[in-house]
Coordinates of C-alpha atoms in Angstrom, one line a residue:
N1 CA -10.9 2.5 -7.2
L2 CA -7.9 4.5 -8.3
H3 CA -6.8 5.3 -4.8
E4 CA -7.0 1.7 -3.7
K5 CA -4.7 0.9 -6.6
L6 CA -2.3 3.7 -5.6
I7 CA -2.2 2.3 -2.0
L8 CA -1.5 -1.2 -3.3
L9 CA 1.3 0.3 -5.5
A10 CA 2.7 2.1 -2.5
L11 CA 2.6 -1.1 -0.4
A12 CA 4.3 -3.2 -3.2
R13 CA 7.0 -0.6 -3.6
V14 CA 7.7 -0.5 0.2
L15 CA 7.8 -4.3 0.5
E16 CA 10.1 -4.6 -2.5
R17 CA 12.4 -1.8 -1.4
N18 CA 12.7 -3.3 2.1
N19 CA 12.7 -6.9 1.0
A20 CA 10.0 -7.5 3.7
T21 CA 6.8 -9.4 4.2
Y22 CA 5.0 -6.5 6.0
A23 CA 5.3 -2.7 5.9
T24 CA 4.0 -0.2 8.5
M25 CA 1.0 1.8 7.7
G26 CA 3.1 5.0 8.1
D27 CA 5.6 3.9 5.5
V28 CA 2.8 2.9 3.1
E29 CA 1.1 6.3 3.6
V30 CA 4.4 8.2 2.7
A31 CA 4.8 6.0 -0.4
Y32 CA 1.1 6.5 -1.3
R33 CA 1.5 10.3 -1.2
M34 CA 4.5 10.0 -3.6
A35 CA 2.5 7.7 -5.9
C36 CA -0.4 10.3 -5.9
E37 CA 2.0 13.1 -6.8
E38 CA 3.5 10.9 -9.6
H39 CA 0.0 10.3 -11.0
K40 CA -1.1 13.9 -10.4
E41 CA -3.8 12.9 -7.9
T42 CA -4.7 14.6 -4.7
Y43 CA -3.8 12.2 -1.8
R44 CA -6.5 11.3 0.7
A45 CA -6.2 11.9 4.5
H46 CA -5.3 9.2 6.9
T47 CA -8.9 8.2 7.8
Q48 CA -9.9 7.7 4.2
V49 CA -6.6 5.8 3.5
W50 CA -7.4 3.6 6.5
K51 CA -10.9 2.9 5.0
Y52 CA -9.4 1.9 1.7
V53 CA -7.0 -0.4 3.5
Q54 CA -9.9 -2.0 5.5
N55 CA -11.7 -2.6 2.2
L56 CA -8.7 -4.1 0.6
N57 CA -8.2 -6.3 3.6
A58 CA -11.9 -7.4 3.6
T59 CA -11.6 -8.4 -0.1
G60 CA -8.4 -10.4 0.7
I61 CA -6.2 -8.3 -1.6
L62 CA -3.9 -7.3 1.3
S63 CA -3.6 -8.5 4.9
T64 CA -3.3 -6.4 8.1
Q65 CA -2.0 -7.3 11.5
L66 CA -1.1 -5.3 14.6
S67 CA 2.6 -4.8 15.3
T68 CA 4.2 -6.9 18.0
T69 CA 7.6 -6.3 19.7
G70 CA 10.2 -4.1 18.0
F71 CA 7.8 -1.2 17.2
R72 CA 7.2 1.8 19.3
G73 CA 3.5 1.9 20.2
K74 CA 0.9 0.1 18.1
T75 CA 1.0 0.3 14.4
T76 CA -0.8 -1.7 11.7
L77 CA 1.4 -3.8 9.4
L78 CA 0.3 -4.4 5.8
G79 CA 1.3 -7.2 3.6
I80 CA 0.4 -8.9 0.3
S81 CA 0.3 -12.7 0.2
S82 CA -1.4 -13.3 -3.2
A83 CA 1.7 -12.6 -5.4
P84 CA 5.2 -11.2 -5.2
A85 CA 5.4 -7.5 -4.5
S86 CA 7.5 -7.0 -7.6
A87 CA 4.9 -8.6 -9.9
I88 CA 2.1 -6.5 -8.3
R89 CA 4.2 -3.3 -8.7
R90 CA 4.9 -4.0 -12.4
W91 CA 1.3 -4.8 -13.1
L92 CA 0.0 -1.7 -11.3
E93 CA 2.6 0.6 -12.9
S94 CA 1.6 -0.6 -16.4
T95 CA -2.1 -0.3 -15.6
L96 CA -1.8 3.1 -14.1
S97 CA 0.4 4.4 -16.9
I98 CA -2.2 3.3 -19.5
R99 CA -4.8 5.4 -17.6
A100 CA -2.6 8.5 -17.7

């Protein structure tokens, strides 16, 4: 699914930029919207993005966990454990540029 790839690209970019293991759902959504604009796609609403994230989590491509201390309220944290974020970002950017 194209939008699942764009969400993964957004997550990889946020993780790489912040040099972090996990990123907030909100940060990933902002980066996802930017990735959609970059690839001339209409971004999906929060509920659909959440469904894509749940699907990616169920297949083991990304991991989710609820935030703990240090965050205001509850937020979902997203991470990728299968490969370095930079490698995933490069692969997705090349894959998505071939499609364009």
